[in-house]
Amino acid sequence: MRTICVVGASLAGLLTARALRGQGFQERIVVVGAERHRPYDRPPLSKDFLKGAIGEADLALEAEGEEPGIEWRLGVAATALDAPARKITLGDGTTLTADGIVIATGAAARRLPGTGGLAGVHTLRTLDDARALRADLERAGRIVVIGGGFIGAEVAATARELGRDVTLVESGPAPLAGVLGPAMAHALAGLHERRGVRLITGAHVTEVTGTGRADGVRLADGSHLPADVVVAGIGATPCTGWLAGSGVELGDGVLCDEGGGTSVPGIVAVGDCAAWYEPALGRHHRIEHWTGARQRAAVAAATLLSGGTARPEPARPPYFWSDQYDVKIQFIGHAGDADTVTVEEGDPATHSFLAVYRRGERPVAVLGVNQVRLFTRWRRHLETTPAHTG
């Protein structure tokens, strides 16, 4: 290979480019990014950056000139791929041809229907999103957050810490129920309520009201929640539209084998847009967390450089963390694989506990809430214990 093009200049793309260099590739690497910013850290956007505790310089993942020999094409998106010819068309009309391609275009925040052009309605995925939301929060009194996933829960916590009146609307039984399971999600729901967040569960939003600017949210039961700012944390969709008709197989993201290889030799995918096959689950699975990008970048690089012959080590269970108020939430594994969950240390009422999820007698997931040391021991155990299918 003489040229490798990495399409996507966020964490996954940057780490894969570094891994290519670290694994001995000394030829040309071109990194293409739709955003004009150099790679930056996204987790703080909903927390310390949003509250003004850190600035943009603190988000940088690398310094100017730190990646020698890498060409950057920032502020221009890939719009099409001719996979057999390895030719990428960019939004400015130019093309790039490469011997190997890394697809790392990430995911985009889902937007509320019918809110286009309505001021005061936000999603939070990019630095520009965070800038706009932070500016709006400075002059807002009432915030309605729609969606109790990671982004929604973290934004609600941050806005409350800033002294805003916050309502969190979640369609499920509790925030984070889809990840933690209902029992542990209910145990954590009180974390928001005790800090003064109004939590409305099992509710569906039908409309964001207002003319020119949002002034509230209407629910399916007819109730109206006044708001100066509305934040939609309703998930994300993989950025794969530019791959339509390319020959790369798509599903919920770019479908990959367990090493990141796509249906087209010489093309791999990594990060939020990539659905890798996981033998332990028996299906393809996207991991939309910071640690997923870190763990998979080196594997994808090895797959590309070896022509698909490198055999990856068994995948480690997915791990994530979330900081809300003064509480650190850590989780590893798949809650859906468990048939029981038990609190084995601490007390959920104090928001300091550790819970173990089991399938039969086998631990398949662990939740730690302000239990960093004990959770770390359990995490090592799950990462070094062979996964079982079925």
CSV table of C-alpha atoms in Angstrom, one decimal:
chain,number,residue,atom,x,y,z
A,1,MET,CA,0.0,0.0,0.0
A,2,ARG,CA,1.2,3.5,-0.9
A,3,THR,CA,-1.7,5.6,0.3
A,4,ILE,CA,-4.3,5.0,3.1
A,5,CYS,CA,-7.2,7.4,3.5
A,6,VAL,CA,-9.0,7.7,6.8
A,7,VAL,CA,-12.4,9.2,6.4
A,8,GLY,CA,-13.4,10.7,9.7
A,9,ALA,CA,-11.2,13.0,11.9
A,10,SER,CA,-12.5,12.3,15.3
A,11,LEU,CA,-11.2,9.9,18.0
A,12,ALA,CA,-11.6,6.7,16.0
A,13,GLY,CA,-10.0,8.1,12.9
A,14,LEU,CA,-7.1,9.7,14.7
A,15,LEU,CA,-6.3,6.6,16.7
A,16,THR,CA,-6.4,4.4,13.6
A,17,ALA,CA,-4.0,6.7,11.8
A,18,ARG,CA,-1.7,6.5,14.9
A,19,ALA,CA,-2.1,2.7,14.9
A,20,LEU,CA,-1.1,2.4,11.3
A,21,ARG,CA,2.1,4.3,12.0
A,22,GLY,CA,2.7,2.3,15.1
A,23,GLN,CA,2.3,-0.9,13.1
A,24,GLY,CA,5.0,0.1,10.6
A,25,PHE,CA,3.1,1.9,7.8
A,26,GLN,CA,5.4,4.7,6.7
A,27,GLU,CA,3.7,5.7,3.4
A,28,ARG,CA,1.0,8.4,2.8
A,29,ILE,CA,-1.9,8.8,5.2
A,30,VAL,CA,-4.7,11.3,4.5
A,31,VAL,CA,-7.3,12.1,7.1
A,32,VAL,CA,-10.5,13.6,5.9
A,33,GLY,CA,-12.9,15.4,8.3
A,34,ALA,CA,-16.3,17.0,7.8
A,35,GLU,CA,-15.7,19.3,10.8
A,36,ARG,CA,-13.2,22.1,10.5
A,37,HIS,CA,-11.8,21.3,13.9
A,38,ARG,CA,-8.8,19.2,14.6
A,39,PRO,CA,-9.6,16.0,16.6
A,40,TYR,CA,-11.1,16.7,20.0
A,41,ASP,CA,-12.5,14.9,23.0
A,42,ARG,CA,-16.3,14.6,23.0
A,43,PRO,CA,-17.2,13.2,26.5
A,44,PRO,CA,-16.5,16.6,28.2
A,45,LEU,CA,-18.9,18.4,25.8
A,46,SER,CA,-21.9,17.5,28.0
A,47,LYS,CA,-20.2,18.1,31.3
A,48,ASP,CA,-17.2,20.3,32.0
A,49,PHE,CA,-17.1,22.1,28.7
A,50,LEU,CA,-20.9,22.8,28.9
A,51,LYS,CA,-20.6,24.2,32.4
A,52,GLY,CA,-17.6,26.4,31.4
A,53,ALA,CA,-15.1,24.5,33.7
A,54,ILE,CA,-12.8,23.9,30.7
A,55,GLY,CA,-12.1,25.6,27.4
A,56,GLU,CA,-11.7,24.4,23.9
A,57,ALA,CA,-7.9,24.0,24.2
A,58,ASP,CA,-8.5,21.4,26.9
A,59,LEU,CA,-10.5,19.2,24.4
A,60,ALA,CA,-7.6,18.8,22.0
A,61,LEU,CA,-6.6,15.2,21.3
A,62,GLU,CA,-3.4,16.2,19.7
A,63,ALA,CA,-1.3,19.3,19.2
A,64,GLU,CA,-0.7,21.0,15.9
A,65,GLY,CA,2.1,19.1,14.1
A,66,GLU,CA,2.0,16.2,16.6
A,67,GLU,CA,1.1,13.7,13.9
A,68,PRO,CA,4.1,13.9,11.5
A,69,GLY,CA,3.5,12.7,8.0
A,70,ILE,CA,-0.3,12.8,8.2
A,71,GLU,CA,-2.1,15.0,5.7
A,72,TRP,CA,-5.3,16.7,7.0
A,73,ARG,CA,-8.3,17.6,4.8
A,74,LEU,CA,-10.6,19.3,7.3
A,75,GLY,CA,-13.9,21.0,6.8
A,76,VAL,CA,-14.9,18.9,3.8
A,77,ALA,CA,-17.1,15.8,4.0
A,78,ALA,CA,-16.9,12.6,1.9
A,79,THR,CA,-19.9,12.4,-0.3
A,80,ALA,CA,-19.4,9.2,-2.3
A,81,LEU,CA,-17.3,6.1,-2.5
A,82,ASP,CA,-16.4,4.0,-5.5
A,83,ALA,CA,-15.2,1.0,-3.6
A,84,PRO,CA,-13.7,-1.1,-6.5
A,85,ALA,CA,-11.7,1.9,-7.7
A,86,ARG,CA,-10.9,3.0,-4.1
A,87,LYS,CA,-12.0,6.5,-5.1
A,88,ILE,CA,-13.5,8.9,-2.6
A,89,THR,CA,-15.5,12.0,-3.7
A,90,LEU,CA,-15.4,15.0,-1.4
A,91,GLY,CA,-17.9,17.8,-0.9
A,92,ASP,CA,-15.7,20.3,-2.6
A,93,GLY,CA,-15.8,18.3,-5.8
A,94,THR,CA,-12.3,16.9,-5.5
A,95,THR,CA,-11.5,13.2,-5.3
A,96,LEU,CA,-9.0,11.0,-3.4
A,97,THR,CA,-7.8,7.6,-4.5
A,98,ALA,CA,-6.2,5.3,-2.0
A,99,ASP,CA,-5.0,1.7,-1.7
A,100,GLY,CA,-6.6,1.3,1.7
A,101,ILE,CA,-9.6,3.1,3.3
A,102,VAL,CA,-10.6,3.5,6.9
A,103,ILE,CA,-14.3,4.5,7.3
A,104,ALA,CA,-14.6,6.4,10.6
A,105,THR,CA,-17.4,8.9,9.9
A,106,GLY,CA,-19.1,8.4,13.2
A,107,ALA,CA,-22.8,9.1,13.9
A,108,ALA,CA,-25.0,12.1,13.9
A,109,ALA,CA,-27.5,13.2,16.5
A,110,ARG,CA,-31.1,12.5,15.8
A,111,ARG,CA,-33.2,15.6,15.5
A,112,LEU,CA,-36.8,16.3,16.6
A,113,PRO,CA,-39.2,16.4,13.6
A,114,GLY,CA,-40.7,19.7,12.8
A,115,THR,CA,-38.1,21.8,14.7
A,116,GLY,CA,-36.0,23.0,11.8
A,117,GLY,CA,-35.3,26.7,12.0
A,118,LEU,CA,-36.8,26.9,15.6
A,119,ALA,CA,-34.3,28.7,17.8
A,120,GLY,CA,-33.6,27.3,21.3
A,121,VAL,CA,-33.7,23.6,20.2
A,122,HIS,CA,-30.5,21.8,20.5
A,123,THR,CA,-28.7,18.5,20.0
A,124,LEU,CA,-25.3,17.8,21.4
A,125,ARG,CA,-22.8,15.8,19.3
A,126,THR,CA,-20.1,18.3,18.1
A,127,LEU,CA,-18.1,21.1,19.5
A,128,ASP,CA,-20.2,23.6,17.5
A,129,ASP,CA,-23.3,22.0,19.1
A,130,ALA,CA,-21.8,22.5,22.6
A,131,ARG,CA,-20.8,26.1,21.8
A,132,ALA,CA,-24.4,26.9,20.8
A,133,LEU,CA,-26.0,25.1,23.8
A,134,ARG,CA,-23.6,26.7,26.3
A,135,ALA,CA,-24.4,30.2,25.0
A,136,ASP,CA,-28.2,29.5,25.2
A,137,LEU,CA,-27.8,28.1,28.8
A,138,GLU,CA,-26.2,31.3,29.9
A,139,ARG,CA,-29.5,33.2,29.4
A,140,ALA,CA,-32.0,30.4,30.0
A,141,GLY,CA,-34.0,29.7,33.1
A,142,ARG,CA,-36.1,26.6,32.2
A,143,ILE,CA,-34.6,23.6,30.3
A,144,VAL,CA,-36.5,20.6,29.0
A,145,VAL,CA,-34.3,17.6,28.1
A,146,ILE,CA,-35.9,15.0,25.9
A,147,GLY,CA,-34.3,11.5,26.2
A,148,GLY,CA,-32.7,9.9,29.3
A,149,GLY,CA,-29.7,8.3,27.6
A,150,PHE,CA,-26.1,9.3,28.3
A,151,ILE,CA,-26.3,12.7,26.6
A,152,GLY,CA,-29.7,13.6,28.1
A,153,ALA,CA,-28.8,12.6,31.6
A,154,GLU,CA,-25.5,14.4,31.5
A,155,VAL,CA,-27.0,17.6,30.1
A,156,ALA,CA,-29.7,17.5,32.7
A,157,ALA,CA,-27.2,17.1,35.5
A,158,THR,CA,-25.0,19.9,34.1
A,159,ALA,CA,-27.9,22.3,33.6
A,160,ARG,CA,-29.1,21.6,37.1
A,161,GLU,CA,-25.6,22.3,38.5
A,162,LEU,CA,-25.7,25.6,36.7
A,163,GLY,CA,-28.9,26.4,38.7
A,164,ARG,CA,-31.4,26.0,35.9
A,165,ASP,CA,-34.9,24.7,36.3
A,166,VAL,CA,-34.6,21.2,34.5
A,167,THR,CA,-37.3,18.8,33.4
A,168,LEU,CA,-36.1,15.4,31.9
A,169,VAL,CA,-38.6,13.6,29.7
A,170,GLU,CA,-37.9,9.9,29.1
A,171,SER,CA,-40.1,7.6,27.1
A,172,GLY,CA,-38.9,4.5,28.9
A,173,PRO,CA,-39.3,3.5,32.6
A,174,ALA,CA,-36.2,5.4,33.8
A,175,PRO,CA,-33.1,7.1,32.4
A,176,LEU,CA,-30.5,4.6,31.1
A,177,ALA,CA,-32.9,1.7,31.3
A,178,GLY,CA,-31.9,0.5,27.9
A,179,VAL,CA,-28.3,0.1,29.0
A,180,LEU,CA,-28.5,-0.7,32.7
A,181,GLY,CA,-31.9,-2.6,32.7
A,182,PRO,CA,-35.0,-1.3,34.6
A,183,ALA,CA,-34.0,-2.3,38.1
A,184,MET,CA,-30.7,-0.5,38.3
A,185,ALA,CA,-32.0,2.4,36.1
A,186,HIS,CA,-34.7,3.0,38.7
A,187,ALA,CA,-32.1,2.9,41.5
A,188,LEU,CA,-30.3,5.7,39.8
A,189,ALA,CA,-33.3,7.8,38.8
A,190,GLY,CA,-33.4,9.3,42.3
A,191,LEU,CA,-30.0,10.8,41.6
A,192,HIS,CA,-31.7,13.4,39.4
A,193,GLU,CA,-34.8,13.9,41.5
A,194,ARG,CA,-32.9,14.5,44.7
A,195,ARG,CA,-30.9,17.2,42.9
A,196,GLY,CA,-34.1,19.0,41.9
A,197,VAL,CA,-34.7,17.7,38.3
A,198,ARG,CA,-38.3,17.0,37.5
A,199,LEU,CA,-38.3,13.5,36.0
A,200,ILE,CA,-41.2,12.5,33.7
A,201,THR,CA,-41.0,8.8,32.5
A,202,GLY,CA,-43.2,6.8,30.1
A,203,ALA,CA,-43.9,10.1,28.3
A,204,HIS,CA,-43.8,10.9,24.6
A,205,VAL,CA,-43.2,14.3,23.0
A,206,THR,CA,-45.6,15.3,20.3
A,207,GLU,CA,-44.5,18.9,19.6
A,208,VAL,CA,-42.0,21.6,20.5
A,209,THR,CA,-44.1,24.7,20.7
A,210,GLY,CA,-43.1,28.3,19.8
A,211,THR,CA,-42.9,30.7,17.0
A,212,GLY,CA,-39.4,31.6,15.9
A,213,ARG,CA,-38.1,30.3,19.2
A,214,ALA,CA,-39.1,27.3,21.3
A,215,ASP,CA,-41.2,28.1,24.3
A,216,GLY,CA,-42.1,24.6,25.5
A,217,VAL,CA,-42.8,21.0,24.8
A,218,ARG,CA,-46.2,19.3,24.5
A,219,LEU,CA,-46.6,15.7,25.6
A,220,ALA,CA,-48.9,13.0,24.2
A,221,ASP,CA,-51.2,13.4,27.2
A,222,GLY,CA,-51.8,17.0,26.3
A,223,SER,CA,-49.7,18.6,29.0
A,224,HIS,CA,-47.3,21.4,28.2
A,225,LEU,CA,-43.9,22.0,29.7
A,226,PRO,CA,-42.6,25.6,29.4
A,227,ALA,CA,-39.0,25.9,28.3
A,228,ASP,CA,-36.5,28.5,27.2
A,229,VAL,CA,-34.2,25.8,25.8
A,230,VAL,CA,-35.1,22.3,24.6
A,231,VAL,CA,-32.3,19.7,24.3
A,232,ALA,CA,-33.0,16.5,22.3
A,233,GLY,CA,-30.9,13.5,23.4
A,234,ILE,CA,-32.8,10.9,21.4
A,235,GLY,CA,-29.9,8.9,20.1
A,236,ALA,CA,-27.7,9.0,17.0
A,237,THR,CA,-27.7,7.4,13.5
A,238,PRO,CA,-24.5,6.2,11.8
A,239,CYS,CA,-23.1,8.5,9.1
A,240,THR,CA,-23.2,6.1,6.2
A,241,GLY,CA,-25.4,7.9,3.7
A,242,TRP,CA,-22.3,8.7,1.6
A,243,LEU,CA,-21.7,5.0,1.1
A,244,ALA,CA,-25.0,4.3,-0.7
A,245,GLY,CA,-24.3,2.4,-3.8
A,246,SER,CA,-20.6,2.0,-3.0
A,247,GLY,CA,-20.7,-1.8,-2.7
A,248,VAL,CA,-19.9,-1.7,1.1
A,249,GLU,CA,-22.5,-3.7,2.9
A,250,LEU,CA,-24.6,-1.6,5.3
A,251,GLY,CA,-27.0,-2.4,8.1
A,252,ASP,CA,-27.2,-0.5,11.4
A,253,GLY,CA,-23.9,1.0,10.3
A,254,VAL,CA,-21.1,-0.4,8.2
A,255,LEU,CA,-21.2,-4.2,8.7
A,256,CYS,CA,-17.8,-5.6,9.6
A,257,ASP,CA,-16.2,-8.9,10.6
A,258,GLU,CA,-14.7,-9.2,14.1
A,259,GLY,CA,-11.6,-7.4,12.9
A,260,GLY,CA,-13.3,-4.4,11.3
A,261,GLY,CA,-13.0,-5.7,7.8
A,262,THR,CA,-15.9,-4.7,5.5
A,263,SER,CA,-17.5,-6.6,2.6
A,264,VAL,CA,-14.9,-5.0,0.4
A,265,PRO,CA,-11.2,-6.1,0.8
A,266,GLY,CA,-8.9,-3.2,1.6
A,267,ILE,CA,-11.6,-1.2,3.4
A,268,VAL,CA,-12.2,-1.3,7.2
A,269,ALA,CA,-14.5,0.6,9.5
A,270,VAL,CA,-14.1,1.7,13.1
A,271,GLY,CA,-15.9,4.0,15.6
A,272,ASP,CA,-19.6,4.9,16.0
A,273,CYS,CA,-20.4,4.1,12.3
A,274,ALA,CA,-19.1,0.5,12.4
A,275,ALA,CA,-21.1,-2.5,13.4
A,276,TRP,CA,-18.6,-5.2,14.1
A,277,TYR,CA,-19.5,-8.9,14.4
A,278,GLU,CA,-19.2,-10.0,18.0
A,279,PRO,CA,-19.1,-13.8,18.4
A,280,ALA,CA,-20.1,-13.6,22.0
A,281,LEU,CA,-23.4,-12.0,21.0
A,282,GLY,CA,-23.8,-13.8,17.7
A,283,ARG,CA,-24.6,-10.6,15.9
A,284,HIS,CA,-23.2,-7.3,14.6
A,285,HIS,CA,-23.1,-4.5,17.2
A,286,ARG,CA,-22.1,-0.8,17.2
A,287,ILE,CA,-20.4,0.6,20.3
A,288,GLU,CA,-21.0,4.3,20.6
A,289,HIS,CA,-18.6,4.9,23.4
A,290,TRP,CA,-15.1,6.5,23.7
A,291,THR,CA,-13.6,3.2,24.9
A,292,GLY,CA,-14.9,1.3,21.9
A,293,ALA,CA,-13.0,3.5,19.5
A,294,ARG,CA,-9.8,3.1,21.6
A,295,GLN,CA,-10.1,-0.7,21.7
A,296,ARG,CA,-10.9,-1.2,18.1
A,297,ALA,CA,-8.6,1.2,16.3
A,298,ALA,CA,-5.4,-1.0,16.5
A,299,VAL,CA,-7.4,-4.0,15.5
A,300,ALA,CA,-8.8,-2.3,12.4
A,301,ALA,CA,-5.3,-1.1,11.4
A,302,ALA,CA,-3.9,-4.6,11.7
A,303,THR,CA,-6.8,-6.0,9.6
A,304,LEU,CA,-6.1,-3.4,6.9
A,305,LEU,CA,-2.3,-3.8,6.8
A,306,SER,CA,-2.5,-7.6,6.8
A,307,GLY,CA,-5.1,-7.8,4.1
A,308,GLY,CA,-7.5,-9.3,6.5
A,309,THR,CA,-5.3,-12.2,7.6
A,310,ALA,CA,-4.6,-10.8,11.1
A,311,ARG,CA,-6.7,-12.6,13.7
A,312,PRO,CA,-7.8,-10.3,16.5
A,313,GLU,CA,-7.9,-11.2,20.1
A,314,PRO,CA,-11.3,-11.9,21.6
A,315,ALA,CA,-13.2,-8.7,22.0
A,316,ARG,CA,-13.4,-7.3,25.5
A,317,PRO,CA,-16.8,-6.5,26.9
A,318,PRO,CA,-17.9,-2.9,26.2
A,319,TYR,CA,-17.1,-0.4,28.9
A,320,PHE,CA,-18.4,3.1,29.5
A,321,TRP,CA,-18.6,5.7,32.2
A,322,SER,CA,-20.7,8.7,32.9
A,323,ASP,CA,-20.1,11.6,35.3
A,324,GLN,CA,-23.3,13.1,36.7
A,325,TYR,CA,-23.2,15.6,39.5
A,326,ASP,CA,-20.6,14.2,41.9
A,327,VAL,CA,-21.3,10.6,40.9
A,328,LYS,CA,-19.2,8.4,38.6
A,329,ILE,CA,-21.2,5.7,36.9
A,330,GLN,CA,-19.2,2.8,35.4
A,331,PHE,CA,-20.5,-0.1,33.5
A,332,ILE,CA,-19.0,-3.1,31.7
A,333,GLY,CA,-20.8,-5.9,29.8
A,334,HIS,CA,-24.3,-6.4,28.4
A,335,ALA,CA,-27.2,-6.1,30.8
A,336,GLY,CA,-29.5,-7.8,28.3
A,337,ASP,CA,-27.5,-11.0,28.7
A,338,ALA,CA,-28.3,-11.3,32.4
A,339,ASP,CA,-31.2,-13.0,34.1
A,340,THR,CA,-30.4,-11.6,37.6
A,341,VAL,CA,-28.8,-8.5,39.1
A,342,THR,CA,-27.8,-8.1,42.7
A,343,VAL,CA,-26.3,-5.3,44.7
A,344,GLU,CA,-23.1,-6.7,46.3
A,345,GLU,CA,-21.6,-3.6,47.9
A,346,GLY,CA,-23.0,-0.3,49.2
A,347,ASP,CA,-26.6,1.0,49.0
A,348,PRO,CA,-28.4,2.5,46.0
A,349,ALA,CA,-30.1,5.0,48.3
A,350,THR,CA,-26.7,6.6,48.9
A,351,HIS,CA,-25.6,6.4,45.3
A,352,SER,CA,-22.6,4.4,46.2
A,353,PHE,CA,-22.9,0.8,45.3
A,354,LEU,CA,-21.8,-2.1,43.0
A,355,ALA,CA,-24.2,-4.4,41.3
A,356,VAL,CA,-23.3,-7.6,39.4
A,357,TYR,CA,-25.4,-9.0,36.6
A,358,ARG,CA,-25.4,-12.7,36.1
A,359,ARG,CA,-26.6,-15.3,33.6
A,360,GLY,CA,-27.0,-18.4,35.8
A,361,GLU,CA,-23.9,-18.2,37.9
A,362,ARG,CA,-21.7,-16.4,35.4
A,363,PRO,CA,-21.1,-12.6,35.7
A,364,VAL,CA,-21.9,-10.9,32.4
A,365,ALA,CA,-22.0,-7.2,33.5
A,366,VAL,CA,-21.1,-5.0,36.4
A,367,LEU,CA,-22.3,-1.6,37.4
A,368,GLY,CA,-20.3,0.6,39.7
A,369,VAL,CA,-21.6,3.9,41.2
A,370,ASN,CA,-18.9,5.8,43.1
A,371,GLN,CA,-17.1,2.4,43.6
A,372,VAL,CA,-14.1,3.0,41.3
A,373,ARG,CA,-11.6,0.7,43.1
A,374,LEU,CA,-14.0,-2.3,43.5
A,375,PHE,CA,-15.4,-1.8,40.0
A,376,THR,CA,-11.8,-1.8,38.5
A,377,ARG,CA,-11.2,-5.3,40.0
A,378,TRP,CA,-14.5,-6.6,38.5
A,379,ARG,CA,-13.7,-5.0,35.2
A,380,ARG,CA,-10.4,-6.8,35.0
A,381,HIS,CA,-12.1,-10.0,35.8
A,382,LEU,CA,-14.7,-9.7,33.0
A,383,GLU,CA,-12.0,-8.6,30.5
A,384,THR,CA,-9.9,-11.6,31.2
A,385,THR,CA,-12.7,-14.2,31.5
A,386,PRO,CA,-13.5,-15.9,28.1
A,387,ALA,CA,-16.9,-15.0,26.8
A,388,HIS,CA,-19.4,-17.7,26.2
A,389,THR,CA,-22.0,-17.7,23.5
A,390,GLY,CA,-25.6,-18.8,23.8
